[in-house]
Coordinates of C-alpha atoms in Angstrom, one line a residue:
Chain A
M1 CA 5.3 -23.9 13.0
D2 CA 8.7 -25.8 12.4
K3 CA 12.2 -25.3 13.4
K4 CA 13.0 -23.7 10.1
T5 CA 10.3 -21.0 10.5
L6 CA 11.2 -20.3 13.9
K7 CA 14.8 -19.8 12.9
H8 CA 13.9 -17.5 10.3
I9 CA 11.6 -15.4 12.7
A10 CA 14.5 -15.3 15.2
E11 CA 16.8 -14.0 12.6
L12 CA 14.7 -11.2 11.5
S13 CA 14.8 -10.1 15.1
R14 CA 18.5 -10.6 15.3
I15 CA 18.2 -13.3 17.9
E16 CA 20.5 -16.2 17.8
L17 CA 19.1 -19.4 19.0
T18 CA 20.9 -22.6 19.7
D19 CA 19.5 -26.0 18.4
K20 CA 18.6 -26.8 21.8
E21 CA 16.6 -23.5 22.2
L22 CA 15.0 -24.2 18.8
E23 CA 14.0 -27.7 19.9
E24 CA 12.4 -26.1 23.0
F25 CA 10.7 -23.1 21.7
T26 CA 9.1 -24.6 18.7
P27 CA 6.4 -26.4 20.5
Q28 CA 6.0 -23.5 22.8
M29 CA 5.4 -21.2 19.7
E30 CA 2.9 -23.8 18.4
T31 CA 0.7 -23.3 21.5
I32 CA 0.7 -19.5 21.0
L33 CA -0.4 -20.0 17.4
D34 CA -3.1 -22.5 18.4
S35 CA -4.4 -19.9 20.8
A36 CA -4.5 -17.3 17.9
K37 CA -6.2 -19.9 15.7
K38 CA -9.0 -20.2 18.3
L39 CA -9.7 -16.4 18.3
Q40 CA -9.9 -16.7 14.4
E41 CA -12.7 -19.3 14.7
V42 CA -15.0 -16.5 16.0
D43 CA -17.5 -15.5 13.2
T44 CA -16.8 -11.8 12.5
S45 CA -18.6 -11.6 9.1
N46 CA -21.2 -9.2 10.5
V47 CA -18.8 -7.0 12.6
S48 CA -17.4 -4.1 10.9
P49 CA -13.7 -3.2 11.5
M50 CA -12.8 -1.3 14.6
K51 CA -10.6 1.0 12.7
R52 CA -11.5 4.6 13.2
H53 CA -12.1 7.0 10.3
I54 CA -11.2 10.7 10.5
S55 CA -11.3 13.4 7.9
F56 CA -8.5 15.4 6.3
D57 CA -9.2 18.4 8.6
D58 CA -8.7 16.4 11.7
L59 CA -5.0 15.8 10.8
R60 CA -2.3 17.7 12.8
E61 CA -1.3 21.1 11.3
D62 CA 2.3 21.4 10.4
I63 CA 3.6 23.4 13.3
A64 CA 7.1 22.6 14.8
Q65 CA 7.3 22.5 18.6
D66 CA 10.2 22.3 21.0
S67 CA 11.8 18.7 21.2
L68 CA 13.4 17.1 24.2
S69 CA 16.8 18.2 25.4
Q70 CA 19.9 16.3 24.1
G71 CA 20.5 15.5 27.7
D72 CA 17.0 13.9 28.2
V73 CA 17.3 12.0 24.9
L74 CA 20.5 10.4 25.9
K75 CA 19.5 9.8 29.6
N76 CA 18.5 6.1 29.0
A77 CA 21.2 5.2 26.6
N78 CA 23.8 2.7 27.9
Y79 CA 26.4 4.2 25.8
K80 CA 26.9 7.7 24.2
E81 CA 29.6 9.6 22.5
N82 CA 29.6 13.2 21.5
G83 CA 25.7 13.6 21.7
Y84 CA 25.2 10.3 19.8
I85 CA 23.7 7.1 21.0
K86 CA 26.5 4.4 20.8
V87 CA 25.4 0.9 19.8
Y88 CA 27.9 -2.0 20.0
G89 CA 27.9 -5.1 18.2
K90 CA 27.1 -6.7 14.7
I91 CA 23.3 -6.1 14.9
F92 CA 23.5 -4.9 11.2
G93 CA 23.8 -8.1 9.4
S94 CA 22.3 -8.1 5.9
I95 CA 19.1 -6.2 6.7
E96 CA 18.6 -3.2 4.6
E97 CA 18.4 0.5 5.5
S98 CA 15.5 2.3 4.2
Chain B
M1 CA 26.2 -0.6 -24.3
E2 CA 23.8 -1.0 -27.2
N3 CA 23.6 -4.7 -27.7
S4 CA 21.3 -6.3 -30.2
K5 CA 21.0 -9.5 -28.2
Y6 CA 19.5 -7.9 -24.9
D7 CA 17.0 -5.8 -23.6
I8 CA 17.6 -3.4 -20.6
I9 CA 14.8 -3.1 -18.2
I10 CA 15.2 -0.5 -15.4
G11 CA 13.0 0.6 -12.5
L12 CA 13.7 3.5 -10.3
E13 CA 12.7 4.1 -6.7
I14 CA 13.1 7.7 -5.7
H15 CA 12.8 9.0 -2.0
V16 CA 12.2 12.7 -1.4
Q17 CA 12.1 14.5 2.0
S18 CA 9.2 16.8 2.1
K19 CA 9.8 20.2 2.9
T20 CA 7.4 20.5 5.9
L21 CA 8.3 22.5 9.2
S22 CA 7.5 19.3 11.4
K23 CA 8.0 15.7 11.1
M24 CA 5.6 13.1 9.8
F25 CA 4.1 11.9 13.1
C26 CA 5.4 14.3 15.6
S27 CA 5.9 18.0 16.1
C28 CA 9.8 17.9 16.2
A29 CA 11.3 20.5 13.8
T30 CA 12.7 19.1 10.5
N31 CA 15.5 21.6 9.9
Y32 CA 18.0 19.1 11.4
F33 CA 20.9 19.8 8.8
E34 CA 24.2 20.4 10.6
K35 CA 22.4 20.7 13.8
E36 CA 23.5 19.0 17.0
P37 CA 22.8 15.2 17.1
N38 CA 19.7 14.1 18.9
T39 CA 18.2 17.6 19.5
H40 CA 15.3 17.3 17.3
V41 CA 13.8 14.3 18.9
C42 CA 10.8 13.4 21.0
P43 CA 9.4 10.3 22.4
T44 CA 7.5 9.6 19.2
C45 CA 10.4 9.7 16.7
L46 CA 12.5 8.0 19.4
G47 CA 10.0 5.2 19.3
L48 CA 9.5 5.2 23.1
P49 CA 6.6 2.9 24.5
G50 CA 3.2 4.6 24.5
A51 CA 4.0 7.4 22.2
L52 CA 1.3 8.1 19.6
P53 CA 1.9 9.0 15.9
V54 CA -0.2 11.8 14.6
P55 CA -0.1 12.3 10.8
N56 CA 1.0 15.7 9.5
K57 CA -1.6 17.4 7.3
R58 CA 0.8 19.3 5.2
A59 CA 3.0 16.2 4.4
I60 CA -0.1 14.3 3.1
E61 CA -1.0 17.3 1.0
L62 CA 2.4 17.5 -0.5
C63 CA 2.3 13.7 -1.3
I64 CA -1.2 14.2 -3.0
L65 CA 0.1 17.3 -4.8
L66 CA 2.9 15.2 -6.4
G67 CA 0.4 12.5 -7.4
L68 CA -1.6 15.1 -9.1
A69 CA 1.3 16.6 -10.9
T70 CA 2.2 13.1 -12.2
Q71 CA -1.3 12.2 -13.4
C72 CA -1.7 9.5 -10.7
D73 CA -5.0 8.3 -9.3
I74 CA -5.6 9.6 -5.6
D75 CA -7.0 7.0 -3.3
N76 CA -10.0 8.3 -1.2
E77 CA -8.7 6.7 1.9
I78 CA -5.2 6.7 3.4
H79 CA -4.0 3.6 5.1
F80 CA -0.7 3.5 7.1
D81 CA 1.0 0.2 7.6
R82 CA 3.9 -1.0 9.6
K83 CA 7.0 -2.4 7.8
H84 CA 9.1 -4.4 10.3
Y85 CA 12.7 -4.8 10.2
F86 CA 15.3 -4.8 13.0
Y87 CA 18.0 -2.0 12.8
P88 CA 19.2 0.6 15.2
D89 CA 18.3 3.5 12.7
L90 CA 14.7 2.4 13.2
P91 CA 14.0 2.9 17.0
K92 CA 10.3 1.4 16.9
G93 CA 11.3 -1.8 15.1
Y94 CA 9.1 -0.8 12.2
Q95 CA 8.9 2.0 9.7
I96 CA 5.3 3.6 9.3
S97 CA 4.8 3.3 5.5
Q98 CA 2.0 2.2 3.1
Y99 CA 1.8 -1.2 1.7
K100 CA -1.4 -2.1 -0.3
R101 CA -3.0 1.2 -0.7
P102 CA -0.5 3.9 -1.6
I103 CA -2.0 7.4 -1.7
C104 CA -1.2 7.8 -5.4
S105 CA -0.9 5.2 -8.1
D106 CA -0.8 4.5 -11.8
G107 CA 0.7 8.0 -13.1
Y108 CA 3.2 9.0 -15.6
I109 CA 5.8 11.7 -16.7
D110 CA 7.0 12.5 -20.1
I111 CA 10.8 12.9 -20.9
K112 CA 12.7 13.6 -24.1
D113 CA 14.7 10.6 -25.1
E114 CA 18.3 10.7 -26.5
D115 CA 16.9 11.3 -29.9
G116 CA 14.6 14.2 -28.7
K117 CA 11.5 12.2 -29.0
K118 CA 8.8 12.1 -26.2
Y119 CA 9.0 9.0 -24.1
T120 CA 6.3 8.3 -21.2
I121 CA 7.6 6.6 -18.1
G122 CA 5.0 5.1 -15.9
I123 CA 4.7 5.6 -12.2
E124 CA 3.4 2.5 -10.2
R125 CA 3.0 4.2 -7.1
I126 CA 3.7 7.3 -4.8
H127 CA 3.3 6.6 -1.2
Q128 CA 4.1 8.4 2.2
E129 CA 6.4 7.2 4.8
E130 CA 8.9 8.4 7.5
D131 CA 12.7 8.7 7.3
V132 CA 15.0 6.7 9.6
A133 CA 17.7 7.8 11.8
K134 CA 21.3 8.5 10.6
S135 CA 23.9 6.0 11.6
T136 CA 27.6 6.1 11.0
H137 CA 29.8 3.0 11.6
H138 CA 33.1 2.9 13.3
T139 CA 35.8 0.6 14.8
E140 CA 37.1 1.3 18.4
S141 CA 41.0 1.7 17.9
S142 CA 41.8 0.4 21.5
T143 CA 39.7 -2.7 21.3
G144 CA 38.9 -3.3 17.6
Q145 CA 35.2 -3.5 18.5
K146 CA 32.8 -2.4 15.9
Y147 CA 30.0 0.2 16.9
S148 CA 27.6 2.7 15.3
L149 CA 26.7 6.1 16.3
I150 CA 23.1 7.2 16.0
D151 CA 21.6 10.6 15.4
Y152 CA 17.7 10.4 15.5
N153 CA 17.3 14.0 14.3
K154 CA 16.3 12.5 10.7
S155 CA 14.0 9.9 12.2
G156 CA 10.5 10.7 11.4
V157 CA 11.1 13.4 8.7
P158 CA 8.4 12.9 6.0
L159 CA 9.6 10.9 3.2
I160 CA 7.7 10.5 -0.3
E161 CA 8.6 7.2 -2.1
I162 CA 8.1 7.3 -6.0
V163 CA 8.2 3.8 -7.6
S164 CA 8.4 3.9 -11.4
K165 CA 7.1 1.2 -13.6
P166 CA 9.9 -0.9 -15.1
N167 CA 9.6 0.6 -18.4
I168 CA 12.8 2.7 -18.2
R169 CA 15.0 1.2 -21.1
S170 CA 18.2 3.1 -20.9
A171 CA 20.6 4.8 -18.4
Y172 CA 19.9 8.1 -20.2
Q173 CA 16.1 7.7 -19.7
A174 CA 16.6 6.8 -16.0
K175 CA 18.7 10.2 -15.6
E176 CA 16.0 12.2 -17.6
Y177 CA 13.3 10.7 -15.4
A178 CA 15.2 11.4 -12.1
N179 CA 15.8 14.9 -13.3
R180 CA 12.2 15.4 -14.2
I181 CA 11.0 14.3 -10.7
R182 CA 13.5 16.6 -9.2
Q183 CA 12.3 19.4 -11.2
I184 CA 8.7 18.8 -10.4
V185 CA 9.1 18.5 -6.6
R186 CA 11.3 21.6 -6.6
Y187 CA 8.7 23.6 -8.8
L188 CA 5.9 22.5 -6.5
R189 CA 8.0 23.2 -3.4
I190 CA 7.4 19.8 -2.2
S191 CA 11.3 19.3 -1.5
D192 CA 14.5 21.1 -2.0
A193 CA 15.7 17.6 -3.3
D194 CA 19.3 18.3 -2.7
M195 CA 20.9 14.9 -3.3
E196 CA 24.1 15.9 -1.6
K197 CA 22.2 16.6 1.6
G198 CA 20.2 13.3 1.2
Q199 CA 16.9 15.2 0.6
M200 CA 16.6 13.1 -2.6
R201 CA 17.7 9.4 -3.0
C202 CA 17.6 7.3 -6.3
E203 CA 17.8 3.6 -6.3
P204 CA 17.6 1.9 -9.7
N205 CA 17.0 -1.8 -10.3
I206 CA 18.3 -3.2 -13.5
S207 CA 17.9 -6.4 -15.2
I208 CA 19.1 -7.6 -18.7
Q209 CA 17.1 -10.1 -20.6
E210 CA 17.3 -11.8 -24.0
K211 CA 15.3 -10.1 -26.7
G212 CA 11.9 -11.6 -27.4
K213 CA 12.0 -13.8 -24.3
W214 CA 10.1 -11.7 -21.9
E215 CA 7.0 -9.5 -21.8
Y216 CA 5.4 -6.9 -19.5
K217 CA 2.8 -8.3 -17.2
D218 CA 1.0 -6.8 -14.1
N219 CA 3.4 -3.9 -13.5
G220 CA 6.4 -6.2 -13.8
I221 CA 8.0 -8.5 -16.3
A222 CA 7.3 -12.2 -17.1
P223 CA 9.2 -14.8 -19.1
I224 CA 7.7 -16.1 -22.4
G225 CA 7.8 -19.8 -22.7
D226 CA 10.5 -21.7 -20.7
Y227 CA 12.8 -18.7 -20.7
K228 CA 14.4 -18.1 -17.1
L229 CA 14.4 -14.5 -16.2
N230 CA 17.7 -13.0 -15.2
T231 CA 17.4 -11.6 -11.6
K232 CA 17.6 -7.8 -11.1
V233 CA 20.3 -5.9 -9.3
E234 CA 19.9 -2.9 -7.1
V235 CA 22.2 0.0 -7.0
K236 CA 22.4 2.3 -3.9
N237 CA 24.5 5.3 -2.7
I238 CA 23.9 7.4 -5.7
G239 CA 24.7 11.0 -4.9
S240 CA 23.8 13.0 -8.0
I241 CA 21.7 12.9 -11.1
S242 CA 24.5 12.2 -13.2
A243 CA 25.6 9.3 -11.0
V244 CA 22.3 7.7 -11.8
E245 CA 23.2 7.5 -15.5
K246 CA 26.9 6.6 -14.8
S247 CA 26.1 3.8 -12.3
I248 CA 23.5 2.3 -14.6
K249 CA 25.7 2.4 -17.6
Y250 CA 28.3 0.6 -15.4
E251 CA 26.0 -2.1 -14.3
I252 CA 24.6 -2.8 -17.7
E253 CA 28.1 -3.5 -19.0
R254 CA 28.9 -5.6 -15.9
I255 CA 25.8 -7.7 -16.1
I256 CA 26.0 -8.3 -19.8
N257 CA 29.7 -9.4 -19.4
T258 CA 28.7 -11.8 -16.5
I259 CA 26.0 -13.3 -18.8
E260 CA 28.2 -13.5 -21.8
K261 CA 30.8 -15.4 -19.6
G262 CA 28.0 -17.9 -19.0
E263 CA 27.8 -17.0 -15.2
N264 CA 24.5 -16.6 -13.3
I265 CA 23.6 -13.1 -12.1
I266 CA 22.8 -13.3 -8.3
Q267 CA 20.2 -11.1 -6.8
Q268 CA 22.1 -8.5 -5.1
T269 CA 22.4 -4.8 -3.9
R270 CA 25.5 -3.0 -5.1
G271 CA 26.8 0.5 -3.9
W272 CA 28.0 3.1 -6.4
N273 CA 31.5 4.3 -5.6
A274 CA 31.6 7.8 -7.4
D275 CA 35.5 8.1 -6.8
K276 CA 36.2 4.9 -8.7
G277 CA 33.3 5.2 -11.0
I278 CA 32.3 1.5 -10.3
T279 CA 29.5 -0.3 -8.4
E280 CA 30.7 -2.7 -5.5
F281 CA 29.0 -5.6 -4.2
Q282 CA 27.2 -4.8 -0.9
R283 CA 25.1 -7.9 -0.1
S284 CA 23.2 -10.7 -1.7
K285 CA 19.5 -11.2 -1.4
E286 CA 18.9 -14.8 -1.2
T287 CA 15.5 -14.7 0.5
A288 CA 12.6 -12.4 -0.5
D289 CA 12.2 -9.3 1.9
D290 CA 10.2 -10.3 4.8
Y291 CA 8.8 -7.1 6.4
R292 CA 5.7 -8.5 8.0
Y293 CA 3.5 -5.6 7.0
M294 CA 0.4 -5.1 9.0
P295 CA -2.0 -2.1 9.3
D296 CA -0.8 0.3 11.8
P297 CA -3.3 0.2 14.7
D298 CA -2.1 3.6 16.0
I299 CA -3.4 5.7 12.9
P300 CA -7.0 5.9 11.9
I301 CA -7.9 5.8 8.3
I302 CA -7.9 9.2 6.8
E303 CA -10.7 10.1 4.3
I304 CA -9.9 12.3 1.5
A305 CA -12.8 14.3 0.2
Q306 CA -13.2 15.8 -3.4
K307 CA -12.8 19.3 -1.7
D308 CA -9.5 18.4 -0.4
I309 CA -8.2 17.4 -3.7
E310 CA -9.6 20.5 -5.2
R311 CA -7.8 22.6 -2.6
I312 CA -4.6 20.8 -3.1
S313 CA -4.7 21.0 -7.0
K314 CA -4.7 24.8 -6.8
E315 CA -1.1 24.6 -5.8
I316 CA -0.2 23.1 -9.1
V317 CA 1.7 25.6 -11.2
E318 CA 3.0 25.5 -14.8
L319 CA 5.5 22.7 -14.9
P320 CA 8.7 22.7 -17.0
N321 CA 7.3 20.6 -19.9
E322 CA 4.4 22.9 -20.3
K323 CA 6.6 26.0 -20.0
I324 CA 8.9 24.6 -22.7
E325 CA 6.0 24.4 -25.1
R326 CA 5.0 27.9 -24.2
Y327 CA 8.4 29.4 -24.7
Q328 CA 8.7 27.8 -28.0
K329 CA 5.4 29.0 -29.2
E330 CA 5.3 32.5 -27.5
Y331 CA 9.0 33.4 -27.6
D332 CA 10.3 31.3 -30.5
L333 CA 13.3 30.2 -28.5
S334 CA 15.6 27.2 -29.2
D335 CA 15.1 23.9 -27.6
Y336 CA 18.3 24.4 -25.6
D337 CA 17.3 28.0 -24.4
C338 CA 14.0 26.6 -23.3
T339 CA 15.2 23.6 -21.5
V340 CA 17.8 25.8 -19.6
L341 CA 15.5 28.6 -18.9
T342 CA 12.6 26.3 -17.4
A343 CA 15.0 23.9 -15.3
D344 CA 14.3 26.0 -12.2
R345 CA 11.1 27.8 -11.2
E346 CA 12.9 30.8 -9.7
I347 CA 15.0 31.3 -12.8
S348 CA 12.2 30.9 -15.3
N349 CA 10.0 33.4 -13.3
Y350 CA 13.0 35.8 -13.3
F351 CA 13.5 35.4 -17.1
E352 CA 9.8 35.9 -17.8
D353 CA 9.8 39.1 -15.7
I354 CA 12.8 40.4 -17.8
V355 CA 11.1 39.6 -21.0
S356 CA 8.0 41.5 -20.0
L357 CA 10.2 44.5 -18.8
L358 CA 12.0 44.6 -22.1
T359 CA 8.8 44.0 -24.3
E360 CA 7.7 47.6 -23.7
G361 CA 7.6 49.1 -27.3
K362 CA 9.2 45.9 -28.7
D363 CA 8.5 42.7 -30.4
I364 CA 7.8 40.0 -27.8
Q365 CA 10.1 37.5 -29.6
K366 CA 12.9 39.9 -30.0
A367 CA 12.6 40.9 -26.3
A368 CA 12.7 37.2 -25.4
K369 CA 15.7 36.4 -27.6
L370 CA 17.5 39.4 -26.0
A371 CA 16.6 38.3 -22.4
S372 CA 17.5 34.8 -23.1
N373 CA 20.9 35.9 -24.4
W374 CA 21.6 37.9 -21.3
V375 CA 20.1 35.3 -18.8
T376 CA 21.6 32.2 -20.1
G377 CA 24.9 34.1 -21.0
A378 CA 26.2 36.6 -18.6
V379 CA 23.9 35.9 -15.7
F380 CA 24.4 32.2 -15.7
S381 CA 28.1 32.4 -16.1
I382 CA 28.4 35.0 -13.2
A383 CA 26.0 33.1 -11.0
N384 CA 27.9 29.9 -11.7
D385 CA 31.3 31.4 -11.0
K386 CA 30.1 33.1 -7.9
K387 CA 27.9 30.3 -6.7
I388 CA 24.9 32.5 -6.2
D389 CA 21.3 32.2 -7.1
I390 CA 19.7 34.0 -9.9
N391 CA 17.1 36.2 -8.2
E392 CA 16.1 39.8 -7.6
K393 CA 18.5 40.3 -4.7
N394 CA 21.6 39.2 -6.6
F395 CA 20.6 40.5 -10.1
P396 CA 18.0 43.4 -9.6
K397 CA 15.8 43.2 -12.7
E398 CA 15.4 47.0 -13.2
D399 CA 19.3 47.2 -13.1
L400 CA 19.7 44.4 -15.6
I401 CA 17.2 46.0 -17.9
E402 CA 19.1 49.3 -17.8
L403 CA 22.3 47.4 -18.6
I404 CA 20.7 45.8 -21.5
K405 CA 19.3 49.0 -22.8
R406 CA 22.6 50.6 -22.5
F407 CA 24.0 47.8 -24.6
E408 CA 21.3 47.9 -27.1
D409 CA 21.8 51.6 -27.8
G410 CA 25.6 51.2 -28.1
T411 CA 26.6 53.1 -25.0
L412 CA 28.2 50.0 -23.7
T413 CA 29.9 47.3 -25.6
R414 CA 28.9 43.8 -24.5
N415 CA 32.2 43.2 -22.9
K416 CA 32.0 46.4 -20.9
A417 CA 28.4 45.6 -19.9
E418 CA 29.2 42.1 -18.7
E419 CA 32.2 43.3 -16.8
L420 CA 30.0 45.9 -15.0
L421 CA 27.4 43.2 -14.1
R422 CA 30.2 41.0 -12.8
R423 CA 31.6 43.9 -10.7
S424 CA 28.3 44.7 -9.3
I425 CA 28.3 41.2 -7.7
D426 CA 31.9 41.2 -6.8
K427 CA 32.1 44.3 -4.5
G428 CA 28.4 44.7 -3.9
N429 CA 28.5 47.9 -6.0
P430 CA 25.1 48.8 -7.1
L431 CA 24.9 48.4 -10.9
P432 CA 23.2 51.8 -11.7
K433 CA 26.2 53.5 -10.2
L434 CA 28.7 51.3 -12.1
I435 CA 26.7 52.1 -15.4
K436 CA 26.8 55.8 -14.6
N437 CA 30.5 55.9 -13.9
A438 CA 31.3 54.0 -17.0
I439 CA 29.3 56.4 -19.2
N440 CA 30.9 59.4 -17.6
E441 CA 34.4 57.9 -18.1
A442 CA 33.7 57.1 -21.7
Q443 CA 32.4 60.7 -22.3
K444 CA 35.6 62.0 -20.4
S445 CA 38.0 60.0 -22.4
A446 CA 36.2 60.8 -25.6
T447 CA 36.7 64.6 -24.9
N448 CA 40.3 63.8 -24.1
L449 CA 40.6 62.0 -27.4
G450 CA 39.4 64.9 -29.2
D451 CA 42.0 67.3 -27.7
I452 CA 44.8 64.7 -28.5
V453 CA 43.7 64.2 -32.0
N454 CA 43.7 68.0 -32.5
Q455 CA 47.3 68.2 -31.2
V456 CA 48.4 65.2 -33.3
I457 CA 46.9 66.9 -36.5
K458 CA 48.7 70.2 -35.5
E459 CA 52.1 68.5 -35.0
N460 CA 52.1 66.3 -38.3
E461 CA 51.4 68.7 -41.0
K462 CA 53.1 66.7 -43.6
A463 CA 51.2 63.5 -42.8
V464 CA 48.0 65.5 -42.7
S465 CA 48.4 66.9 -46.0
D466 CA 49.6 63.5 -47.4
Y467 CA 46.3 62.0 -46.2
K468 CA 44.3 64.8 -47.6
S469 CA 46.0 64.5 -51.1
G470 CA 44.8 60.9 -51.2
K471 CA 47.5 58.9 -49.4
Q472 CA 45.0 57.1 -47.2
T473 CA 47.6 54.7 -45.5
T474 CA 49.0 57.8 -43.5
I475 CA 46.0 57.3 -41.3
G476 CA 47.9 54.3 -39.6
Y477 CA 50.9 56.6 -38.8
L478 CA 48.5 59.2 -37.3
I479 CA 46.6 56.6 -35.1
G480 CA 50.0 55.4 -33.9
Q481 CA 50.7 59.1 -32.8
V482 CA 47.4 59.1 -30.9
M483 CA 48.1 55.8 -29.4
Q484 CA 51.5 57.0 -28.3
K485 CA 50.1 60.3 -26.5
T486 CA 47.5 58.3 -24.8
K487 CA 50.0 55.7 -23.6
G488 CA 47.8 53.1 -25.4
T489 CA 44.7 53.6 -23.5
A490 CA 42.6 54.9 -26.4
D491 CA 40.6 52.4 -28.4
P492 CA 42.3 52.4 -31.9
N493 CA 39.0 52.2 -33.7
E494 CA 37.6 55.2 -31.9
A495 CA 40.9 57.1 -32.5
K496 CA 40.6 56.4 -36.2
S497 CA 36.9 57.4 -36.4
V498 CA 37.6 60.7 -34.5
L499 CA 40.8 61.3 -36.8
I500 CA 38.8 60.8 -39.8
E501 CA 36.1 63.0 -38.7
K502 CA 38.4 65.9 -37.9
L503 CA 40.4 65.5 -41.0
N504 CA 37.4 65.5 -43.3
G505 CA 35.7 68.2 -41.3

């Protein structure tokens, strides 16, 4: 982990870090990655993946049900306008919409 | 656009919203169009912590159905992955999509090229994902602060992504390909694919390379020797099939001009401006996308059995390409008629019904020609003017058959018949009543015409004897007299024939 990688990761999450913060966080991130590395040392070659398998018939049938009320949806929003959730700031940057 | 020095290489990404009742991973209704914002939303599609996505069976069936219809290989397991990016339209911070194992891969569809020849466009993959929320961007007038308004109703609607191979070689082919995809999803009722409503979105990527300096390799293109490939440009915000062609044409010219000026093409996304007919720079893409894909731990691996595929393939119906072939063989119709009549499943079914109703006691090709004339002529024109669909409700088949028969036996002229058909839509007058009235009126005026002709003959003894002694031109004078008496309402041709009949009789 170097400062450049950390800066990139921060940008992807729309977090602005000062040089001082980058300096401070880089070694901390290093420690986290080291811990993960330790886990990866465990030999799992004989352990099958934990991911569950289901069959097609187990899938949810296409039936529409009631949603939350608009009031409930907006309850936790800091800002709202005419039923919309309002978001301030330039979070948008250059990341793409799908 | 044709330039001997360069090759045009286009890939097309198409998204279609599936026509399911509920969303991809929750039970919220998908019919959000023009509904109050944030009323079709639950903890799952709002991305609240702890909510669990549960895949929609029908949505996955529709994705497989499209794969089958486009000759794709269907995977025997479905794996969902998380695609991470941070944006307010994506409440979870990731979109559930598919990365390494799309449900469908390596298919193709056939189109007709500009010269009428068959051209096959490869499909790299078709995968299932979820739509994002709708955001609109504004500026607060009092403070000048920028803000966005978010409506999560669209968030989580099933979305199918179709990625072509980069073997589309002209703007025309791209348009035909998009059109064919739209036809197929409509025929199979996978999606309404209304581009204006955002149910279908097309995003072409275009690159221009020097001829002979590149080759196809691993679903992409690679340079030959030390040639450096020009980067590709993506175009977004395309709101119609015709804009697919227009925007690509514009881009090809723009890129070639840039290259000719000796400038570098930067990797970028551009937006199509339909009003101005140009593409506009949106953003450059200096770094490769970094979506940090990972398997979604919330969703188990779904096994697809052969019996599932068999069940789903029963939904495949005769597709436009096959229909066109059959129409040519069975009905002997022109290329144009076949293309127009098969463009829409409902219309082609309607047309085929008319043909079989007309065929009784008639040659099938004659019946088809007649049906085709009426459907692509009067019916299309009226449906277009009135902005109505061609179906049993708007154009009852039995009534149309009656009208065509009356035209065939000469009771009604083509103009009169078309006028009646139009009026039957206009005022909601049932066509059989209009036909009956028209026939009655015609008979009545015919009787009247007979009386008037008798009168004219009586009042113009000299002209009549002139005519009878061989001075044929006098007939014109007599027709004039009839027209005068009927105040111009009689049909001069009819007046003439009735006159001749009576004079000779």
